[in-house]
mmCIF file of C-alpha atoms and ligand atoms in Angstrom:
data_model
loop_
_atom_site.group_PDB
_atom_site.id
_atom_site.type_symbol
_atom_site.label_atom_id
_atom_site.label_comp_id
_atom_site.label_asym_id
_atom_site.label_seq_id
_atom_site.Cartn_x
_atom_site.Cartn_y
_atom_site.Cartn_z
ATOM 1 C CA UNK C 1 -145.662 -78.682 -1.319
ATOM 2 C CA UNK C 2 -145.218 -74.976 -1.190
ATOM 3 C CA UNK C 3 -147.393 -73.766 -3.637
ATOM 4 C CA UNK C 4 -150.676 -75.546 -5.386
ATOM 5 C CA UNK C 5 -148.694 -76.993 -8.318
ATOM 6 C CA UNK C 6 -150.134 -77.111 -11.840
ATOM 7 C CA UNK C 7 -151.943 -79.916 -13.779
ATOM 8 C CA UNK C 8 -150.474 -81.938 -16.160
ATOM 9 C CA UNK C 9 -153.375 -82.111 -19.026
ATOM 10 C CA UNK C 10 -152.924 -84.567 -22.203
ATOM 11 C CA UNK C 11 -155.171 -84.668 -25.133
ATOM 12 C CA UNK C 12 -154.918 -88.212 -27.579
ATOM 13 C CA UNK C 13 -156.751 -89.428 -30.646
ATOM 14 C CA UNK C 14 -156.379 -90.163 -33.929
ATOM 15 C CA UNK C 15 -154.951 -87.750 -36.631
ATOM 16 C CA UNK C 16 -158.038 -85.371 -37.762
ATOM 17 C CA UNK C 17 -159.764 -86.080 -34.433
ATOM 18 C CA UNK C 18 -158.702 -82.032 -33.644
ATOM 19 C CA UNK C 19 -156.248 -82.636 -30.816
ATOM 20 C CA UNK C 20 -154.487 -79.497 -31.911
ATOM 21 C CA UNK C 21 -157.099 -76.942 -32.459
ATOM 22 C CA UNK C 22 -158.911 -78.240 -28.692
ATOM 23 C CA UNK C 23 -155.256 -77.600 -27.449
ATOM 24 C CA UNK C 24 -154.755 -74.192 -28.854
ATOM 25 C CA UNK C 25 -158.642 -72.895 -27.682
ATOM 26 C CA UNK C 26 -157.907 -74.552 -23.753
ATOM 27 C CA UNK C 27 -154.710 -72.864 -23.143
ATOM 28 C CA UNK C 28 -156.485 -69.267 -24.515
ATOM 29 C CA UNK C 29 -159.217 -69.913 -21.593
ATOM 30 C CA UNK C 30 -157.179 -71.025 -18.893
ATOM 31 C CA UNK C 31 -155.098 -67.758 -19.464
ATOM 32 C CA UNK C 32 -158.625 -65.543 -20.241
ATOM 33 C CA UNK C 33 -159.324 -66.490 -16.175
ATOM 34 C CA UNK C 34 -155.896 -65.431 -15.393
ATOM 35 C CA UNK C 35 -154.357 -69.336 -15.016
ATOM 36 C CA UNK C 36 -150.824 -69.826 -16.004
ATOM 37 C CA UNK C 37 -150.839 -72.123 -18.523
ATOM 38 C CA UNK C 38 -148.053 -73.716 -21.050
ATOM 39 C CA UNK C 39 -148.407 -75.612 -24.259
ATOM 40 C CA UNK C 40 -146.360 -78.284 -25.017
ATOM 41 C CA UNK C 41 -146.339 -80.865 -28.711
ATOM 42 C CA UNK C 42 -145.150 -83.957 -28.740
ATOM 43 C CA UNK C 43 -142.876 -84.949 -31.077
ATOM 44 C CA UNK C 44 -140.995 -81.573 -30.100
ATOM 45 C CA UNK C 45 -139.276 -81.240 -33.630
ATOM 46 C CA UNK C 46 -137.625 -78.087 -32.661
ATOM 47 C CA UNK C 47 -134.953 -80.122 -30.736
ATOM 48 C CA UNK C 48 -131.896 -82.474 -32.331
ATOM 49 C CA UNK C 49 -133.651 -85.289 -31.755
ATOM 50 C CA UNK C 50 -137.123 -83.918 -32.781
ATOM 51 C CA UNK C 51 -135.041 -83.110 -36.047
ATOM 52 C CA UNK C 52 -134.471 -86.613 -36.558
ATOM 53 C CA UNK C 53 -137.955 -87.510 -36.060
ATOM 54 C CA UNK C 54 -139.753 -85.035 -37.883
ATOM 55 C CA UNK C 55 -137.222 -85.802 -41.363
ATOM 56 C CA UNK C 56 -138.767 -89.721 -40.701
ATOM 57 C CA UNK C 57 -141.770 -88.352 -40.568
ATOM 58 C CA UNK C 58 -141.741 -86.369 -43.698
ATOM 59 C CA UNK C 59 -140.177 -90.223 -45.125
ATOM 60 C CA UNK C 60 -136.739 -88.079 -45.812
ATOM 61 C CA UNK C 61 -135.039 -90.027 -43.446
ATOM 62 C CA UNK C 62 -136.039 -93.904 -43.137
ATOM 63 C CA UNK C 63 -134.850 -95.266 -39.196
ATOM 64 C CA UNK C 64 -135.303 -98.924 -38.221
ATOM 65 C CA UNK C 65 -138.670 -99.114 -36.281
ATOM 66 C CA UNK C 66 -137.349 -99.734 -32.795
ATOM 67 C CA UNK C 67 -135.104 -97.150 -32.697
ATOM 68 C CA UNK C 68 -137.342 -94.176 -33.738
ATOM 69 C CA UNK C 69 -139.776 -95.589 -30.911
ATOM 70 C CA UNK C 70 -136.936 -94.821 -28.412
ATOM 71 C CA UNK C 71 -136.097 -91.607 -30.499
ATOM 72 C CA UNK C 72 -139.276 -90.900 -29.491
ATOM 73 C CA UNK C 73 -139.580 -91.654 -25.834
ATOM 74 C CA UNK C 74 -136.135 -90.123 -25.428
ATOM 75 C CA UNK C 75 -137.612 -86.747 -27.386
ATOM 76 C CA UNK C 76 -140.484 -86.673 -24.039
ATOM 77 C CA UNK C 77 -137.577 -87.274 -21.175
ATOM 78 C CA UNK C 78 -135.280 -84.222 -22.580
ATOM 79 C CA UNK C 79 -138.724 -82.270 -21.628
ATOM 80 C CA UNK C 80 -139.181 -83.695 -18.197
ATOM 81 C CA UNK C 81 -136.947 -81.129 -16.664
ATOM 82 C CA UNK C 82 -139.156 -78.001 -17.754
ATOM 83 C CA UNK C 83 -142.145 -80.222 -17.485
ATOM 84 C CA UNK C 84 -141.306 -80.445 -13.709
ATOM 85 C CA UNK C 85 -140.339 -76.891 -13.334
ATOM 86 C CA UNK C 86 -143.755 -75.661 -15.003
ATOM 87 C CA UNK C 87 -145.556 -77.528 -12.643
ATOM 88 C CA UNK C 88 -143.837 -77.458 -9.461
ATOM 89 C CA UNK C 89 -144.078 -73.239 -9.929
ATOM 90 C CA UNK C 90 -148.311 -73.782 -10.349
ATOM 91 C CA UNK C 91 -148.168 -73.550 -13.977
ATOM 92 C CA UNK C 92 -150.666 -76.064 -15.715
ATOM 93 C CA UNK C 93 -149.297 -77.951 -18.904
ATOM 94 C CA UNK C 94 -151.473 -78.936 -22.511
ATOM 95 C CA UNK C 95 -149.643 -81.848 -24.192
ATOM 96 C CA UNK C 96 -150.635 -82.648 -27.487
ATOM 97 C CA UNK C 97 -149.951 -86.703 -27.280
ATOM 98 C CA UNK C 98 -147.701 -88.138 -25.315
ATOM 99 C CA UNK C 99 -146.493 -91.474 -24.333
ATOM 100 C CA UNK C 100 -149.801 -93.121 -25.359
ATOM 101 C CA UNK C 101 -149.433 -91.885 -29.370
ATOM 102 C CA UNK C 102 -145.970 -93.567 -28.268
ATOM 103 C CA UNK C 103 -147.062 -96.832 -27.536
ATOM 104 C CA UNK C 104 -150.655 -96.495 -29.812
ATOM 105 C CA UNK C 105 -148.564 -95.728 -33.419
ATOM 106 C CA UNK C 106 -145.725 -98.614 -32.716
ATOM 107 C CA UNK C 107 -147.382 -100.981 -31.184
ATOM 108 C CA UNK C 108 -150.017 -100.898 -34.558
ATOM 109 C CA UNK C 109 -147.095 -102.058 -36.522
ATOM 110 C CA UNK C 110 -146.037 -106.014 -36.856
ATOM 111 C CA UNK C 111 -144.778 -107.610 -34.123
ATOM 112 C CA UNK C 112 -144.685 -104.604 -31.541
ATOM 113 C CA UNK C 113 -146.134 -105.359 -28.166
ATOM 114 C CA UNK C 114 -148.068 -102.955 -26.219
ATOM 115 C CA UNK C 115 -145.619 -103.782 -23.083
ATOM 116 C CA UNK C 116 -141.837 -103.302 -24.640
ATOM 117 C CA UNK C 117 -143.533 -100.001 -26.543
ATOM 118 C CA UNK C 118 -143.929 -98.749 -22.989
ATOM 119 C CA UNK C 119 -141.214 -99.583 -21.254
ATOM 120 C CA UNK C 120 -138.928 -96.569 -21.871
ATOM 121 C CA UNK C 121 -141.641 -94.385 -20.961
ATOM 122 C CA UNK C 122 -142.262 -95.551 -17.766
ATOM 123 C CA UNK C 123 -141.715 -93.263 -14.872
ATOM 124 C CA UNK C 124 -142.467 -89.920 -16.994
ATOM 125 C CA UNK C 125 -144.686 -87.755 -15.334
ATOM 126 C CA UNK C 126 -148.150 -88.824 -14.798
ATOM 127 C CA UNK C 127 -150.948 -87.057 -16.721
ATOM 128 C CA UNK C 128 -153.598 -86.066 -14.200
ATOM 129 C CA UNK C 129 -156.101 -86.587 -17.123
ATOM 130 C CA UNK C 130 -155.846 -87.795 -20.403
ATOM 131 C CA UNK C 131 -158.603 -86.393 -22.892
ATOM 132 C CA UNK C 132 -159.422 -88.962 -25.271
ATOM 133 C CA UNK C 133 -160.842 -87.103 -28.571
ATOM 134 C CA UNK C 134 -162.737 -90.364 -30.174
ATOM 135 C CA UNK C 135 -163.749 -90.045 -33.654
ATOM 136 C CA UNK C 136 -165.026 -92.492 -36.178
ATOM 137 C CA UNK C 137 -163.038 -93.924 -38.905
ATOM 138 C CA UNK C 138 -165.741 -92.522 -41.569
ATOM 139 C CA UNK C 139 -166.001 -89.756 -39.592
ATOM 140 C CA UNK C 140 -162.245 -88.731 -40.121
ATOM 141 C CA UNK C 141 -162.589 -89.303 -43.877
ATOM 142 C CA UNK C 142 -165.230 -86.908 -43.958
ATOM 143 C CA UNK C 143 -162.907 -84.240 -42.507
ATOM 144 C CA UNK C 144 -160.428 -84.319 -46.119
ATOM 145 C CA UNK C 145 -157.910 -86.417 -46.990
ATOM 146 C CA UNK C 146 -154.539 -87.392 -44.809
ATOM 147 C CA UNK C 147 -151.636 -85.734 -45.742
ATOM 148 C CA UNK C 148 -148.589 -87.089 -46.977
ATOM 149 C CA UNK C 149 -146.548 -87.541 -43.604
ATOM 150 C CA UNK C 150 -145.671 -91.427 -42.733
ATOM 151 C CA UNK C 151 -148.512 -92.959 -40.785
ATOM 152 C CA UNK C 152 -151.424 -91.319 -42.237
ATOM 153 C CA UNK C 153 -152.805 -93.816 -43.976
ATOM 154 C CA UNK C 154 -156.711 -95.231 -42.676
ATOM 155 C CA UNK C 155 -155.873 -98.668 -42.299
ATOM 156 C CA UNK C 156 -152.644 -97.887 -39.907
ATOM 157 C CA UNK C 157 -154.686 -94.992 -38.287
ATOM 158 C CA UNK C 158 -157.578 -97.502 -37.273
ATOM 159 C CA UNK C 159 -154.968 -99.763 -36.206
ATOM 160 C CA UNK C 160 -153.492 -97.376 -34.136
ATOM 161 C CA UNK C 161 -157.137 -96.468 -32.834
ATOM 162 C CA UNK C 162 -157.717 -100.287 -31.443
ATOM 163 C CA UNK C 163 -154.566 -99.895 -29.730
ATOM 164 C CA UNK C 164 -155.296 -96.855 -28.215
ATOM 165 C CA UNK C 165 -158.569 -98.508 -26.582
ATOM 166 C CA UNK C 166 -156.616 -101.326 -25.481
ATOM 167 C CA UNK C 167 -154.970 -98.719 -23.716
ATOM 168 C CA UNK C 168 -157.540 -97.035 -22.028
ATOM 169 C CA UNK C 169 -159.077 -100.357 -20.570
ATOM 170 C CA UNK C 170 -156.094 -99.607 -17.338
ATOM 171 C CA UNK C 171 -157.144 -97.621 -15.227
ATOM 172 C CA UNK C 172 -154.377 -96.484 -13.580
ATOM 173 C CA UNK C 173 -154.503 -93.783 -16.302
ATOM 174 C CA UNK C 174 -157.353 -91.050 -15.924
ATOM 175 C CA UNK C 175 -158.715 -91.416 -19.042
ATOM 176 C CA UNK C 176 -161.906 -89.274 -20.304
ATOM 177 C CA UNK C 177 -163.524 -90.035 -23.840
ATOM 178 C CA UNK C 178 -165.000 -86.747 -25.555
ATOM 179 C CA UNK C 179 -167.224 -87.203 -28.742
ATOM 180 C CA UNK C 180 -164.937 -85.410 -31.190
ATOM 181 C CA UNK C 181 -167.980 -85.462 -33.875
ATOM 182 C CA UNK C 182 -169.484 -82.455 -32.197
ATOM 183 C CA UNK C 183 -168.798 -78.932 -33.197
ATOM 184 C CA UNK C 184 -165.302 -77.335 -32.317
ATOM 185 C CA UNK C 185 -167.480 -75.628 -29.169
ATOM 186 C CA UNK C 186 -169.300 -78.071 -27.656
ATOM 187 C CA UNK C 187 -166.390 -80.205 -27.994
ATOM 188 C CA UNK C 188 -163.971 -77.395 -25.980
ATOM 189 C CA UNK C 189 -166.937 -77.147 -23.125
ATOM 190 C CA UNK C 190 -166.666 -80.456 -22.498
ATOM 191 C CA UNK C 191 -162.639 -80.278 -22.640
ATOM 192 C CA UNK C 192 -162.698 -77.536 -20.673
ATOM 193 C CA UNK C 193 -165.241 -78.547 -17.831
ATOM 194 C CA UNK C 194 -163.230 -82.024 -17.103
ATOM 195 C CA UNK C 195 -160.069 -79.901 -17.652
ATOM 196 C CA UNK C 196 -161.118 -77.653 -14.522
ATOM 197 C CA UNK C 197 -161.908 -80.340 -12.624
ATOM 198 C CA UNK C 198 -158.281 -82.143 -13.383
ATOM 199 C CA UNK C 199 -156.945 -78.880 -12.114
ATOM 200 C CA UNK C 200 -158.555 -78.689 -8.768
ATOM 201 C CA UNK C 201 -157.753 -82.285 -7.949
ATOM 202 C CA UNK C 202 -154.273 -82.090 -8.744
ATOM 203 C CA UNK C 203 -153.504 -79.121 -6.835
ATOM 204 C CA UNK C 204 -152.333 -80.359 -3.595
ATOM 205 C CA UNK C 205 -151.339 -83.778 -4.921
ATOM 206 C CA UNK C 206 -147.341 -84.792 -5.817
ATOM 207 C CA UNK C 207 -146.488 -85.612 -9.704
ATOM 208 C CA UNK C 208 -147.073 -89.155 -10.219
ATOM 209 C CA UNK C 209 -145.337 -91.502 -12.399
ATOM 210 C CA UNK C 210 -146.571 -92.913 -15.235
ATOM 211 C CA UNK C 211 -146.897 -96.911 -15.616
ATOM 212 C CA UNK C 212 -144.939 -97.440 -12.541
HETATM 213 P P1 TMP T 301 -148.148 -84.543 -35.428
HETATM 214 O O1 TMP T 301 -146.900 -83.723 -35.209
HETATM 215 O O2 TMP T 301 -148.943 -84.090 -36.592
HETATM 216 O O3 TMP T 301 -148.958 -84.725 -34.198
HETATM 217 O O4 TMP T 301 -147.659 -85.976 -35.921
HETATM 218 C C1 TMP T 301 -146.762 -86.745 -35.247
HETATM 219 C C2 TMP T 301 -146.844 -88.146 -35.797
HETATM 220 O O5 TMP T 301 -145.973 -88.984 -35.024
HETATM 221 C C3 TMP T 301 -148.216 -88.770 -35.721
HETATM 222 O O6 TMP T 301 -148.434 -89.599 -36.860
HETATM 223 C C4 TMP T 301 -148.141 -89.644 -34.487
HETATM 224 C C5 TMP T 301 -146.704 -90.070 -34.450
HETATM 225 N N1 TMP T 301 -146.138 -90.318 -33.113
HETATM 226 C C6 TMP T 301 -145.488 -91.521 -32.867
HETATM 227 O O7 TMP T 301 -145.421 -92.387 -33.738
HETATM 228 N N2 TMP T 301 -144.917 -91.713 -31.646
HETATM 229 C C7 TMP T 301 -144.967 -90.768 -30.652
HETATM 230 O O8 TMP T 301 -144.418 -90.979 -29.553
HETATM 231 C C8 TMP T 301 -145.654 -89.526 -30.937
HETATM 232 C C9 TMP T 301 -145.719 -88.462 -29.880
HETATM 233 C C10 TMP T 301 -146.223 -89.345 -32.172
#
């Protein structure tokens, strides 16, 4: 490789566990020490198929369960080509979810295995760390109420929260639980300490694939 490539940086959890605003305050230090740095969302609902999702989302649209999984997975491979390009020229990438809210939010509904959920996404590019923002059931209710979007309900969200730590028993993935209970700093120092670490280690290392 050329150049030192950039590091491919996920962040995971349960609604109201503050994936968003940890997202939002690592990109501003990475580029306040000069990194380059890109932030990316998953479900991208600016795209045609992100359209699609986001109306089920907002339960305008209703789609039969196994094909908005794919809709899904399908929304993350039109992104592999910039993904790839962003870090092949050094630039490091936030993703807010990724395959693993993929697999975590079907697989919580009947008769969804964890394996065919993750099936189409095998191959994508391989997270070189996967921040895990774990937060309490009780805890989340203390943080409001959901809001009206499809899945935020508590009993699907603490469904969805065993699955995700049935997930991070492999560990093929390099996954790192942060105590999302703490205050919005303490939680982005510890973010941003294994963050700079992820960085380093990638560097010199080729993109992985995921699950393969
Ligand atoms: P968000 O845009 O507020 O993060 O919400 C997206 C919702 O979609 C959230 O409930 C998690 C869910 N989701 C899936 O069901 N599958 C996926 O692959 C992703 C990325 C999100």
């Amino acid at each position: 490789m050329a150049c030192k490539r950039g590091a491919l940086i996920v962040l995971e959890g349960v609604d109201r566990a503050g994936k968003t605003t940890q997202c939002t305050k690592l990109v501003e230090s990475f580029r306040e020490v000069g990194r380059a740095v890109h932030l990316l969302r998953f479900p991208d609902r600016t795209t045609t198929i992100g359209k699609l999702i986001s109306s089920y989302l907002e339960n305008k649209s209703d789609l039969e369960d196994h094909t908005v999984h794919l809709l899904f997975s399908a929304n993350r491979w039109e992104l592999v080509p910039l993904m790839k390009k962003k870090l092949e020229e050094g630039t490091t990438l936030i993703i807010d979810r990724y395959a693993f809210s993929g697999v975590a939010f079907t697989s919580a509904k009947p008769d969804f295995s964890i394996e065919w959920c993750k099936a189409p996404d095998v191959g994508l590019p391989k997270p070189d760390l996967v921040l895990y923002l774990q937060l309490s059931p009780a805890a989340a209710a203390q943080r409001g109420e959901f809001g009206t979007e499809r899945y935020e309900t508590s009993s699907f969200q603490q469904r969805v929260q065993g699955r995700f730590e049935q997930l991070m028993d492999e560990n093929s993935v390099n996954w790192q639980v942060v105590d999302a209970s703490q205050s919005i700093d303490e939680v982005h120092d510890n973010i941003k300490r294994l963050s700079l670490s992820a960085l380093t280690a990638a560097e010199h290392q080729p993109i992985a694939e995921l699950w393969r």
